[in-house]
mmCIF file of C-alpha atoms in Angstrom:
data_model
loop_
_atom_site.group_PDB
_atom_site.id
_atom_site.type_symbol
_atom_site.label_atom_id
_atom_site.label_comp_id
_atom_site.label_asym_id
_atom_site.label_seq_id
_atom_site.Cartn_x
_atom_site.Cartn_y
_atom_site.Cartn_z
ATOM 1 C CA MET A 1 -14.849 -15.120 1.256
ATOM 2 C CA LEU A 2 -12.868 -12.483 3.068
ATOM 3 C CA SER A 3 -15.436 -12.160 5.845
ATOM 4 C CA GLN A 4 -15.238 -15.924 6.363
ATOM 5 C CA ILE A 5 -11.453 -15.685 6.639
ATOM 6 C CA VAL A 6 -11.770 -12.894 9.186
ATOM 7 C CA ARG A 7 -14.287 -14.753 11.312
ATOM 8 C CA SER A 8 -12.062 -17.814 11.336
ATOM 9 C CA LEU A 9 -9.017 -15.903 12.654
ATOM 10 C CA HIS A 10 -8.607 -15.821 16.416
ATOM 11 C CA TRP A 11 -5.662 -14.175 18.140
ATOM 12 C CA ALA A 12 -4.239 -16.153 21.023
ATOM 13 C CA GLY A 13 -4.752 -14.534 24.412
ATOM 14 C CA LEU A 14 -6.595 -11.432 25.565
ATOM 15 C CA SER A 15 -5.128 -7.989 25.898
ATOM 16 C CA SER A 16 -4.222 -6.838 29.368
ATOM 17 C CA GLN A 17 -6.126 -3.861 30.665
ATOM 18 C CA ARG A 18 -3.587 -1.071 30.200
ATOM 19 C CA PHE A 19 -3.595 2.388 31.684
ATOM 20 C CA MET A 20 -5.245 4.623 29.060
ATOM 21 C CA PRO A 21 -5.975 8.076 30.540
ATOM 22 C CA ASN A 22 -8.526 10.280 28.797
ATOM 23 C CA ALA A 23 -9.378 7.509 26.340
ATOM 24 C CA GLN A 24 -12.930 7.851 25.058
ATOM 25 C CA SER A 25 -13.135 4.655 23.006
ATOM 26 C CA SER A 26 -14.859 2.346 25.487
ATOM 27 C CA SER A 27 -17.396 1.344 22.840
ATOM 28 C CA ARG A 28 -14.554 0.078 20.611
ATOM 29 C CA GLU A 29 -12.625 -2.202 22.951
ATOM 30 C CA THR A 30 -10.222 -4.729 21.375
ATOM 31 C CA THR A 31 -9.399 -8.299 22.295
ATOM 32 C CA LEU A 32 -6.095 -8.046 20.479
ATOM 33 C CA PRO A 33 -3.004 -8.802 22.546
ATOM 34 C CA SER A 34 -0.909 -5.771 23.416
ATOM 35 C CA LEU A 35 1.826 -4.701 20.999
ATOM 36 C CA MET A 36 5.177 -6.054 22.132
ATOM 37 C CA PHE A 37 8.830 -5.746 21.262
ATOM 38 C CA THR A 38 10.302 -8.989 20.028
ATOM 39 C CA GLU A 39 12.453 -11.111 22.333
ATOM 40 C CA GLN A 40 15.425 -9.633 20.490
ATOM 41 C CA GLY A 41 14.284 -6.148 21.545
ATOM 42 C CA SER A 42 13.042 -4.782 18.207
ATOM 43 C CA PHE A 43 9.755 -3.449 16.793
ATOM 44 C CA GLN A 44 9.155 -2.851 13.094
ATOM 45 C CA ILE A 45 6.423 -0.854 11.361
ATOM 46 C CA SER A 46 5.514 -0.689 7.682
ATOM 47 C CA ILE A 47 3.806 2.529 6.606
ATOM 48 C CA PHE A 48 1.509 2.457 3.570
ATOM 49 C CA GLN A 49 0.093 5.788 2.474
ATOM 50 C CA ASP A 50 -2.103 7.239 -0.256
ATOM 51 C CA LEU A 51 -3.511 3.940 -1.483
ATOM 52 C CA HIS A 52 -6.506 5.752 -3.062
ATOM 53 C CA PHE A 53 -8.697 2.690 -3.561
ATOM 54 C CA GLY A 54 -11.950 3.231 -5.441
ATOM 55 C CA GLU A 55 -10.668 5.862 -7.830
ATOM 56 C CA ASN A 56 -12.729 5.920 -11.063
ATOM 57 C CA ALA A 57 -14.319 2.592 -10.230
ATOM 58 C CA TRP A 58 -16.341 2.734 -13.477
ATOM 59 C CA SER A 59 -13.205 2.642 -15.674
ATOM 60 C CA PHE A 60 -9.548 2.041 -14.796
ATOM 61 C CA GLY A 61 -10.039 1.993 -11.018
ATOM 62 C CA PRO A 62 -10.309 -1.769 -10.461
ATOM 63 C CA GLU A 63 -7.052 -2.338 -12.339
ATOM 64 C CA GLN A 64 -5.337 0.296 -10.165
ATOM 65 C CA ASP A 65 -6.629 -1.373 -7.049
ATOM 66 C CA PHE A 66 -5.380 -4.749 -8.259
ATOM 67 C CA TYR A 67 -1.875 -3.323 -8.657
ATOM 68 C CA SER A 68 -2.099 -1.620 -5.263
ATOM 69 C CA VAL A 69 -2.829 -4.952 -3.627
ATOM 70 C CA GLN A 70 0.260 -6.302 -5.394
ATOM 71 C CA VAL A 71 2.280 -3.517 -3.776
ATOM 72 C CA LEU A 72 0.997 -4.521 -0.348
ATOM 73 C CA ASN A 73 1.830 -8.156 -0.967
ATOM 74 C CA GLU A 74 5.305 -7.511 -2.388
ATOM 75 C CA VAL A 75 6.322 -5.296 0.520
ATOM 76 C CA LEU A 76 4.844 -7.581 3.155
ATOM 77 C CA ASN A 77 6.672 -10.549 1.619
ATOM 78 C CA GLN A 78 9.987 -8.761 2.032
ATOM 79 C CA GLU A 79 9.686 -7.435 5.569
ATOM 80 C CA SER A 80 9.225 -8.936 9.008
ATOM 81 C CA LEU A 81 6.617 -6.704 10.710
ATOM 82 C CA ASP A 82 5.025 -6.152 14.067
ATOM 83 C CA LEU A 83 2.540 -3.516 12.898
ATOM 84 C CA VAL A 84 1.204 -2.039 9.641
ATOM 85 C CA VAL A 85 0.229 1.647 9.561
ATOM 86 C CA LEU A 86 -2.175 3.023 6.930
ATOM 87 C CA ASN A 87 -1.287 6.701 6.980
ATOM 88 C CA GLY A 88 -4.235 8.326 5.285
ATOM 89 C CA ASP A 89 -6.085 8.460 1.949
ATOM 90 C CA LEU A 90 -7.072 4.853 2.034
ATOM 91 C CA ILE A 91 -9.921 5.617 -0.371
ATOM 92 C CA THR A 92 -10.587 8.226 -3.063
ATOM 93 C CA GLY A 93 -13.818 9.305 -1.432
ATOM 94 C CA GLU A 94 -14.991 11.699 -4.123
ATOM 95 C CA ASN A 95 -15.456 8.719 -6.502
ATOM 96 C CA THR A 96 -17.445 6.562 -4.117
ATOM 97 C CA PHE A 97 -21.138 5.900 -3.647
ATOM 98 C CA LEU A 98 -22.877 6.036 -0.265
ATOM 99 C CA GLU A 99 -23.944 2.387 -0.435
ATOM 100 C CA ASN A 100 -20.479 0.891 -0.858
ATOM 101 C CA SER A 101 -17.983 3.661 -0.097
ATOM 102 C CA THR A 102 -16.156 1.796 2.650
ATOM 103 C CA HIS A 103 -16.157 -1.680 1.108
ATOM 104 C CA TYR A 104 -12.732 -0.962 -0.303
ATOM 105 C CA VAL A 105 -11.370 -1.440 3.221
ATOM 106 C CA ASP A 106 -11.940 -5.161 2.656
ATOM 107 C CA GLU A 107 -9.536 -5.202 -0.292
ATOM 108 C CA ILE A 108 -6.926 -3.145 1.538
ATOM 109 C CA VAL A 109 -6.749 -5.268 4.656
ATOM 110 C CA ALA A 110 -6.983 -8.699 2.954
ATOM 111 C CA PRO A 111 -3.170 -9.059 2.683
ATOM 112 C CA PHE A 112 -2.860 -8.268 6.416
ATOM 113 C CA ILE A 113 -5.559 -10.769 7.358
ATOM 114 C CA GLU A 114 -3.918 -13.487 5.270
ATOM 115 C CA ARG A 115 -0.665 -12.983 7.184
ATOM 116 C CA ASN A 116 -2.343 -12.515 10.559
ATOM 117 C CA LEU A 117 -0.880 -8.990 10.775
ATOM 118 C CA THR A 118 -2.372 -6.219 12.862
ATOM 119 C CA TRP A 119 -2.712 -2.641 11.610
ATOM 120 C CA ALA A 120 -3.644 0.902 12.638
ATOM 121 C CA SER A 121 -4.864 3.797 10.478
ATOM 122 C CA THR A 122 -4.965 7.521 10.234
ATOM 123 C CA TYR A 123 -7.461 9.098 7.849
ATOM 124 C CA GLY A 124 -6.625 11.610 5.140
ATOM 125 C CA ASN A 125 -8.418 14.348 3.207
ATOM 126 C CA HIS A 126 -9.675 11.968 0.519
ATOM 127 C CA ASP A 127 -11.203 9.736 3.216
ATOM 128 C CA TYR A 128 -13.667 12.581 3.933
ATOM 129 C CA ASP A 129 -16.243 13.408 1.266
ATOM 130 C CA TYR A 130 -20.000 13.636 0.772
ATOM 131 C CA ASN A 131 -20.466 9.859 0.694
ATOM 132 C CA ILE A 132 -17.680 8.780 3.068
ATOM 133 C CA THR A 133 -16.151 9.901 6.336
ATOM 134 C CA GLY A 134 -13.645 8.708 8.897
ATOM 135 C CA ALA A 135 -16.424 7.420 11.106
ATOM 136 C CA THR A 136 -17.813 5.096 8.444
ATOM 137 C CA ILE A 137 -14.333 3.858 7.550
ATOM 138 C CA LEU A 138 -13.643 3.134 11.228
ATOM 139 C CA ASP A 139 -16.908 1.220 11.469
ATOM 140 C CA ARG A 140 -15.804 -0.891 8.507
ATOM 141 C CA GLU A 141 -12.349 -1.444 9.984
ATOM 142 C CA MET A 142 -13.886 -2.548 13.250
ATOM 143 C CA LEU A 143 -15.464 -5.519 11.475
ATOM 144 C CA PHE A 144 -11.954 -6.937 11.310
ATOM 145 C CA GLN A 145 -10.466 -8.318 14.493
ATOM 146 C CA ASN A 146 -6.922 -7.320 13.559
ATOM 147 C CA SER A 147 -7.628 -3.587 13.385
ATOM 148 C CA ARG A 148 -6.225 -1.354 16.137
ATOM 149 C CA THR A 149 -7.644 1.911 14.735
ATOM 150 C CA ARG A 150 -9.568 3.775 17.427
ATOM 151 C CA GLN A 151 -11.252 7.071 18.279
ATOM 152 C CA MET A 152 -10.210 8.622 21.569
ATOM 153 C CA VAL A 153 -11.374 12.190 20.996
ATOM 154 C CA ASP A 154 -15.037 13.052 20.413
ATOM 155 C CA GLY A 155 -16.408 16.165 18.772
ATOM 156 C CA ILE A 156 -17.511 17.294 15.331
ATOM 157 C CA ASN A 157 -14.303 19.266 14.826
ATOM 158 C CA SER A 158 -11.878 16.655 16.125
ATOM 159 C CA GLY A 159 -11.797 14.164 13.287
ATOM 160 C CA ILE A 160 -11.869 10.447 13.982
ATOM 161 C CA SER A 161 -8.440 8.754 13.984
ATOM 162 C CA ASN A 162 -6.948 10.347 17.109
ATOM 163 C CA TYR A 163 -5.561 7.744 19.521
ATOM 164 C CA TYR A 164 -2.411 6.171 20.817
ATOM 165 C CA LEU A 165 -1.041 2.627 21.049
ATOM 166 C CA PRO A 166 1.488 1.508 23.702
ATOM 167 C CA VAL A 167 4.234 -1.013 22.921
ATOM 168 C CA TYR A 168 5.523 -3.101 25.806
ATOM 169 C CA ASP A 169 8.516 -5.211 26.702
ATOM 170 C CA PRO A 170 7.767 -8.922 26.106
ATOM 171 C CA SER A 171 8.429 -9.626 29.798
ATOM 172 C CA CYS A 172 5.532 -7.399 30.801
ATOM 173 C CA ALA A 173 2.888 -9.523 32.523
ATOM 174 C CA THR A 174 1.114 -7.046 34.739
ATOM 175 C CA SER A 175 -1.589 -4.478 34.021
ATOM 176 C CA ASP A 176 0.566 -1.571 35.058
ATOM 177 C CA CYS A 177 3.810 -2.005 33.134
ATOM 178 C CA ALA A 178 5.248 1.154 31.652
ATOM 179 C CA PRO A 179 5.219 1.111 27.831
ATOM 180 C CA GLU A 180 8.616 1.074 26.139
ATOM 181 C CA LEU A 181 7.214 3.063 23.189
ATOM 182 C CA LEU A 182 4.091 5.128 22.409
ATOM 183 C CA LEU A 183 2.608 5.430 18.922
ATOM 184 C CA TRP A 184 0.441 8.542 18.443
ATOM 185 C CA PHE A 185 -2.086 8.791 15.599
ATOM 186 C CA PHE A 186 -3.593 12.123 14.535
ATOM 187 C CA ASP A 187 -6.408 13.045 12.182
ATOM 188 C CA SER A 188 -5.545 16.039 9.964
ATOM 189 C CA ARG A 189 -9.064 15.892 8.427
ATOM 190 C CA GLY A 190 -9.587 17.914 5.228
ATOM 191 C CA GLY A 191 -11.840 16.991 2.315
ATOM 192 C CA TRP A 192 -15.555 17.566 2.777
ATOM 193 C CA TYR A 193 -18.170 17.105 5.485
ATOM 194 C CA TYR A 194 -20.228 13.935 5.247
ATOM 195 C CA GLN A 195 -23.714 14.300 3.705
ATOM 196 C CA THR A 196 -23.592 18.096 4.104
ATOM 197 C CA LYS A 197 -24.328 20.850 1.571
ATOM 198 C CA ASP A 198 -24.682 24.582 1.892
ATOM 199 C CA GLU A 199 -27.697 26.656 0.843
ATOM 200 C CA SER A 200 -26.477 26.610 -2.764
ATOM 201 C CA GLY A 201 -26.238 22.845 -2.803
ATOM 202 C CA ASN A 202 -22.439 22.755 -2.724
ATOM 203 C CA LYS A 203 -20.370 20.419 -0.576
ATOM 204 C CA VAL A 204 -18.939 22.012 2.582
ATOM 205 C CA GLY A 205 -15.155 21.934 3.026
ATOM 206 C CA GLN A 206 -13.652 20.525 6.221
ATOM 207 C CA PRO A 207 -10.578 22.164 7.821
ATOM 208 C CA ASP A 208 -7.346 20.298 7.072
ATOM 209 C CA TRP A 209 -5.289 20.544 10.267
ATOM 210 C CA VAL A 210 -5.147 18.758 13.636
ATOM 211 C CA ASP A 211 -7.805 20.449 15.743
ATOM 212 C CA GLU A 212 -6.954 22.166 19.043
ATOM 213 C CA SER A 213 -9.250 19.774 20.918
ATOM 214 C CA VAL A 214 -6.965 16.990 19.775
ATOM 215 C CA VAL A 215 -3.872 18.966 20.713
ATOM 216 C CA ASP A 216 -5.289 19.435 24.230
ATOM 217 C CA TRP A 217 -6.066 15.721 24.483
ATOM 218 C CA PHE A 218 -2.557 14.820 23.302
ATOM 219 C CA LEU A 219 -0.815 17.095 25.805
ATOM 220 C CA ASN A 220 -3.026 16.035 28.715
ATOM 221 C CA THR A 221 -2.799 12.318 27.895
ATOM 222 C CA ASN A 222 0.960 12.366 27.504
ATOM 223 C CA THR A 223 1.312 14.307 30.782
ATOM 224 C CA ASP A 224 -0.853 11.713 32.539
ATOM 225 C CA LEU A 225 1.210 8.846 31.114
ATOM 226 C CA VAL A 226 4.492 10.437 32.184
ATOM 227 C CA SER A 227 3.101 11.142 35.640
ATOM 228 C CA HIS A 228 1.623 7.677 36.089
ATOM 229 C CA HIS A 229 4.713 5.808 34.978
ATOM 230 C CA GLY A 230 7.261 8.246 36.413
ATOM 231 C CA LYS A 231 9.282 8.586 33.227
ATOM 232 C CA VAL A 232 9.370 10.032 29.728
ATOM 233 C CA ILE A 233 8.276 7.385 27.197
ATOM 234 C CA PRO A 234 9.841 7.471 23.693
ATOM 235 C CA SER A 235 7.254 7.966 21.001
ATOM 236 C CA LEU A 236 6.501 8.197 17.268
ATOM 237 C CA ALA A 237 3.651 10.027 15.579
ATOM 238 C CA PHE A 238 1.652 9.523 12.397
ATOM 239 C CA VAL A 239 -0.478 12.155 10.603
ATOM 240 C CA HIS A 240 -1.530 12.285 6.970
ATOM 241 C CA ILE A 241 -1.032 15.936 6.085
ATOM 242 C CA PRO A 242 2.392 17.365 7.085
ATOM 243 C CA THR A 243 2.710 20.535 9.138
ATOM 244 C CA ASN A 244 4.069 23.850 7.879
ATOM 245 C CA ALA A 245 7.426 22.940 9.376
ATOM 246 C CA SER A 246 7.929 20.418 6.576
ATOM 247 C CA LEU A 247 7.398 23.146 3.991
ATOM 248 C CA ALA A 248 9.836 25.435 5.763
ATOM 249 C CA LEU A 249 12.448 22.674 5.811
ATOM 250 C CA GLN A 250 11.861 21.992 2.117
ATOM 251 C CA GLU A 251 12.368 25.684 1.352
ATOM 252 C CA ARG A 252 15.627 25.582 3.298
ATOM 253 C CA GLY A 253 16.774 22.952 0.786
ATOM 254 C CA ILE A 254 16.838 19.159 0.549
ATOM 255 C CA ASN A 255 20.325 17.684 0.178
ATOM 256 C CA GLU A 256 20.171 14.314 -1.585
ATOM 257 C CA CYS A 257 23.182 13.088 0.359
ATOM 258 C CA LYS A 258 22.043 14.200 3.797
ATOM 259 C CA GLN A 259 18.267 13.822 3.340
ATOM 260 C CA PRO A 260 18.005 11.078 0.726
ATOM 261 C CA GLY A 261 14.669 10.570 -1.002
ATOM 262 C CA ILE A 262 12.422 12.040 -3.676
ATOM 263 C CA ASN A 263 11.746 15.763 -3.526
ATOM 264 C CA ASP A 264 9.435 16.316 -6.470
ATOM 265 C CA ASP A 265 6.372 17.919 -4.793
ATOM 266 C CA VAL A 266 7.695 21.480 -4.585
ATOM 267 C CA PRO A 267 6.174 23.283 -2.820
ATOM 268 C CA LEU A 268 4.549 20.618 -0.707
ATOM 269 C CA ALA A 269 0.988 20.954 0.567
ATOM 270 C CA GLN A 270 0.865 21.508 4.338
ATOM 271 C CA GLN A 271 -1.891 21.659 6.940
ATOM 272 C CA ALA A 272 -4.040 24.835 6.727
ATOM 273 C CA GLN A 273 -3.012 25.435 3.094
ATOM 274 C CA GLY A 274 -5.616 27.635 1.351
ATOM 275 C CA TRP A 275 -7.197 28.775 4.620
ATOM 276 C CA CYS A 276 -7.277 32.272 6.044
ATOM 277 C CA VAL A 277 -6.155 33.308 9.521
ATOM 278 C CA ASP A 278 -9.771 33.844 10.484
ATOM 279 C CA GLY A 279 -10.600 30.215 9.630
ATOM 280 C CA SER A 280 -12.397 30.927 6.361
ATOM 281 C CA ASN A 281 -11.585 28.939 3.240
ATOM 282 C CA ASP A 282 -10.621 31.430 0.557
ATOM 283 C CA ALA A 283 -8.573 30.962 -2.598
ATOM 284 C CA ASP A 284 -6.852 34.276 -1.908
ATOM 285 C CA CYS A 285 -5.327 32.897 1.292
ATOM 286 C CA SER A 286 -2.266 30.671 1.044
ATOM 287 C CA TYR A 287 -1.844 29.527 4.634
ATOM 288 C CA GLY A 288 -3.807 30.273 7.829
ATOM 289 C CA GLY A 289 -1.400 29.045 10.500
ATOM 290 C CA GLN A 290 -3.983 26.860 12.267
ATOM 291 C CA ASP A 291 -1.432 24.051 12.699
ATOM 292 C CA VAL A 292 0.759 26.171 14.999
ATOM 293 C CA PRO A 293 -0.756 24.693 18.241
ATOM 294 C CA PHE A 294 -0.099 21.189 16.907
ATOM 295 C CA MET A 295 3.507 22.038 15.999
ATOM 296 C CA GLU A 296 4.022 23.577 19.460
ATOM 297 C CA ALA A 297 2.686 20.434 21.050
ATOM 298 C CA LEU A 298 4.963 18.199 18.997
ATOM 299 C CA VAL A 299 8.182 20.048 19.882
ATOM 300 C CA SER A 300 7.220 20.316 23.550
ATOM 301 C CA THR A 301 6.707 16.576 23.899
ATOM 302 C CA LYS A 302 9.870 15.028 25.358
ATOM 303 C CA GLY A 303 10.758 11.697 23.877
ATOM 304 C CA LEU A 304 8.959 12.230 20.564
ATOM 305 C CA LEU A 305 11.515 11.122 17.976
ATOM 306 C CA ALA A 306 9.786 11.408 14.591
ATOM 307 C CA VAL A 307 6.557 12.345 12.823
ATOM 308 C CA PHE A 308 5.582 10.433 9.658
ATOM 309 C CA SER A 309 3.312 11.995 6.996
ATOM 310 C CA GLY A 310 1.934 11.245 3.574
ATOM 311 C CA HIS A 311 -0.303 13.432 1.341
ATOM 312 C CA ASP A 312 2.513 14.688 -0.897
ATOM 313 C CA HIS A 313 3.103 11.716 -3.168
ATOM 314 C CA GLY A 314 6.351 13.075 -4.611
ATOM 315 C CA ASP A 315 8.244 13.584 -1.360
ATOM 316 C CA THR A 316 9.963 10.736 0.534
ATOM 317 C CA TRP A 317 12.716 12.446 2.589
ATOM 318 C CA CYS A 318 13.322 12.827 6.322
ATOM 319 C CA TYR A 319 14.584 16.097 7.803
ATOM 320 C CA LYS A 320 15.709 16.953 11.351
ATOM 321 C CA TRP A 321 13.840 20.088 12.441
ATOM 322 C CA ASN A 322 16.212 22.293 14.415
ATOM 323 C CA GLY A 323 15.886 25.935 15.308
ATOM 324 C CA LEU A 324 13.609 28.694 14.047
ATOM 325 C CA LEU A 325 13.053 28.586 10.300
ATOM 326 C CA PRO A 326 12.157 31.587 8.092
ATOM 327 C CA GLY A 327 8.442 32.367 8.207
ATOM 328 C CA MET A 328 7.925 30.178 11.276
ATOM 329 C CA THR A 329 6.990 31.068 14.844
ATOM 330 C CA VAL A 330 7.749 27.626 16.315
ATOM 331 C CA SER A 331 11.339 26.481 16.832
ATOM 332 C CA GLY A 332 12.344 22.919 16.140
ATOM 333 C CA ASN A 333 13.988 20.800 18.820
ATOM 334 C CA GLY A 334 15.590 18.095 16.712
ATOM 335 C CA LEU A 335 12.330 16.308 15.855
ATOM 336 C CA ASN A 336 12.590 14.258 12.645
ATOM 337 C CA LEU A 337 9.872 14.961 10.056
ATOM 338 C CA CYS A 338 9.508 12.189 7.459
ATOM 339 C CA PHE A 339 7.473 11.381 4.397
ATOM 340 C CA SER A 340 6.713 7.868 3.284
ATOM 341 C CA GLN A 341 6.455 6.382 -0.234
ATOM 342 C CA HIS A 342 3.312 6.669 -2.388
ATOM 343 C CA SER A 343 1.916 3.163 -1.984
ATOM 344 C CA GLY A 344 -1.158 2.995 -4.212
ATOM 345 C CA TYR A 345 -1.724 3.116 -7.942
ATOM 346 C CA GLY A 346 -4.582 5.510 -7.297
ATOM 347 C CA GLY A 347 -3.834 9.202 -6.885
ATOM 348 C CA TYR A 348 -1.445 11.365 -8.847
ATOM 349 C CA GLY A 349 2.134 10.565 -9.765
ATOM 350 C CA SER A 350 4.112 7.805 -11.485
ATOM 351 C CA TRP A 351 6.832 7.243 -8.879
ATOM 352 C CA GLN A 352 7.603 3.645 -7.963
ATOM 353 C CA ARG A 353 5.255 2.443 -5.264
ATOM 354 C CA GLY A 354 6.422 1.197 -1.914
ATOM 355 C CA ALA A 355 6.291 1.729 1.832
ATOM 356 C CA ARG A 356 8.512 3.286 4.490
ATOM 357 C CA GLN A 357 9.835 0.893 7.100
ATOM 358 C CA VAL A 358 10.583 1.979 10.670
ATOM 359 C CA ARG A 359 12.587 -0.197 13.003
ATOM 360 C CA VAL A 360 13.171 0.725 16.613
ATOM 361 C CA THR A 361 15.152 -1.221 19.158
ATOM 362 C CA LYS A 362 15.172 -0.897 22.916
ATOM 363 C CA GLN A 363 18.890 -0.210 22.780
ATOM 364 C CA GLY A 364 18.429 2.434 20.080
ATOM 365 C CA LEU A 365 15.707 4.180 22.048
ATOM 366 C CA GLU A 366 18.180 4.688 24.876
ATOM 367 C CA ASN A 367 20.087 6.929 22.426
ATOM 368 C CA SER A 368 16.961 8.430 20.809
ATOM 369 C CA GLU A 369 17.596 6.798 17.469
ATOM 370 C CA LEU A 370 15.838 4.548 14.967
ATOM 371 C CA ASP A 371 16.429 3.061 11.521
ATOM 372 C CA THR A 372 14.184 3.731 8.549
ATOM 373 C CA TRP A 373 14.178 2.836 4.883
ATOM 374 C CA ILE A 374 11.831 2.550 1.919
ATOM 375 C CA ARG A 375 10.997 -0.818 0.448
ATOM 376 C CA LEU A 376 9.812 -0.517 -3.165
ATOM 377 C CA GLU A 377 7.440 -2.955 -4.787
ATOM 378 C CA THR A 378 10.399 -4.113 -6.949
ATOM 379 C CA GLY A 379 12.071 -5.326 -3.756
ATOM 380 C CA TYR A 380 14.717 -2.595 -3.936
ATOM 381 C CA VAL A 381 15.580 -0.688 -0.749
ATOM 382 C CA THR A 382 16.212 3.063 -0.941
ATOM 383 C CA ALA A 383 16.750 5.972 1.462
ATOM 384 C CA ASN A 384 18.105 3.736 4.216
ATOM 385 C CA VAL A 385 19.062 6.046 7.059
ATOM 386 C CA THR A 386 19.506 6.193 10.809
ATOM 387 C CA LEU A 387 17.630 9.017 12.529
ATOM 388 C CA ASN A 388 20.104 9.809 15.302
ATOM 389 C CA ALA A 389 21.837 12.843 16.809
ATOM 390 C CA THR A 390 23.940 13.418 13.670
ATOM 391 C CA TYR A 391 21.228 12.853 11.049
ATOM 392 C CA GLY A 392 21.324 15.838 8.689
ATOM 393 C CA GLN A 393 25.112 15.984 9.034
ATOM 394 C CA ASP A 394 25.963 12.453 7.911
ATOM 395 C CA ASN A 395 26.344 11.688 4.198
ATOM 396 C CA TYR A 396 24.514 8.702 2.761
ATOM 397 C CA ASN A 397 25.695 6.937 -0.395
ATOM 398 C CA PRO A 398 24.957 6.811 -3.181
ATOM 399 C CA CYS A 399 23.990 10.441 -3.166
#
């Protein structure tokens, strides 16, 4: 039934051929129209994370998935959206079979298809296991016309969901308009290599940080975009596993009035956790520092306003990263690091489910600010804040 719905949906108009330097996704072209700000000058994103479909499918899993679909529907019914982001751990890959591991994508995207919404994904550590990988999930997503998920970086060590999406002014009618906003998507990998075992018959672990090949692509592509359009373009980024900077900020202390949200995953799990400096995976190593190049790239990118992560189900705060934090070698430049809300009934934790909303306006971007809040499945709104120059100093009520 779902496949029939998908085949019957046709978006009006074809996408303009936009300038996409260094893009390596020619085999996955889209006929979707370009993302646009509304006529009122706004653009809103809903971020669902850690859905964990397919968990324990032989017992309580189908019931969990049913409730997760309800979360999607309840949030979507409350918000007026221009894009949905699935920020990792769509599927609990360790519980899936090779023959049907990616079929859960159909259930996840059905509420978007029914509302003619478009979406984009990053993949998380549970999306990579012996019977599933980012590449097979992407292939499944590409069966649906509304998917904007792409792969722009090749290589066995790069992961899959590395790409960017431009957002344009609605008046843009030419092929060479400058985007008003860039959305960057990064694959933090993790989990296990697909269909791979070592000499002892054990699954082989995959590194859980954004690879340096992706960092190089990001820096080069952004430089090309700035050069081509002659200006810095405001941007947002999405990655499933947070960087070590988020842990350092958490250790500094979360103030419920200044950084409202849940702070129950203490300490949080960051990129390169459990890896050694030499790149080996050893239980005796707590953190290898392999995400340092990625953090350096983030803070060196002018116009990047915020990075949104998942992975840690019990953290939902935003924190402005300023200065050099204890144990860090990279100094923050005011970049906002945010977690979203645990969206699925799969995965650990009993917090209320929901999704972070992000609303940018053209006027707000002129001042490097945006609004964000969490919409719970109950309909309640929490942690409604403005990420601006004084975020982290302002008090939000109730505390």
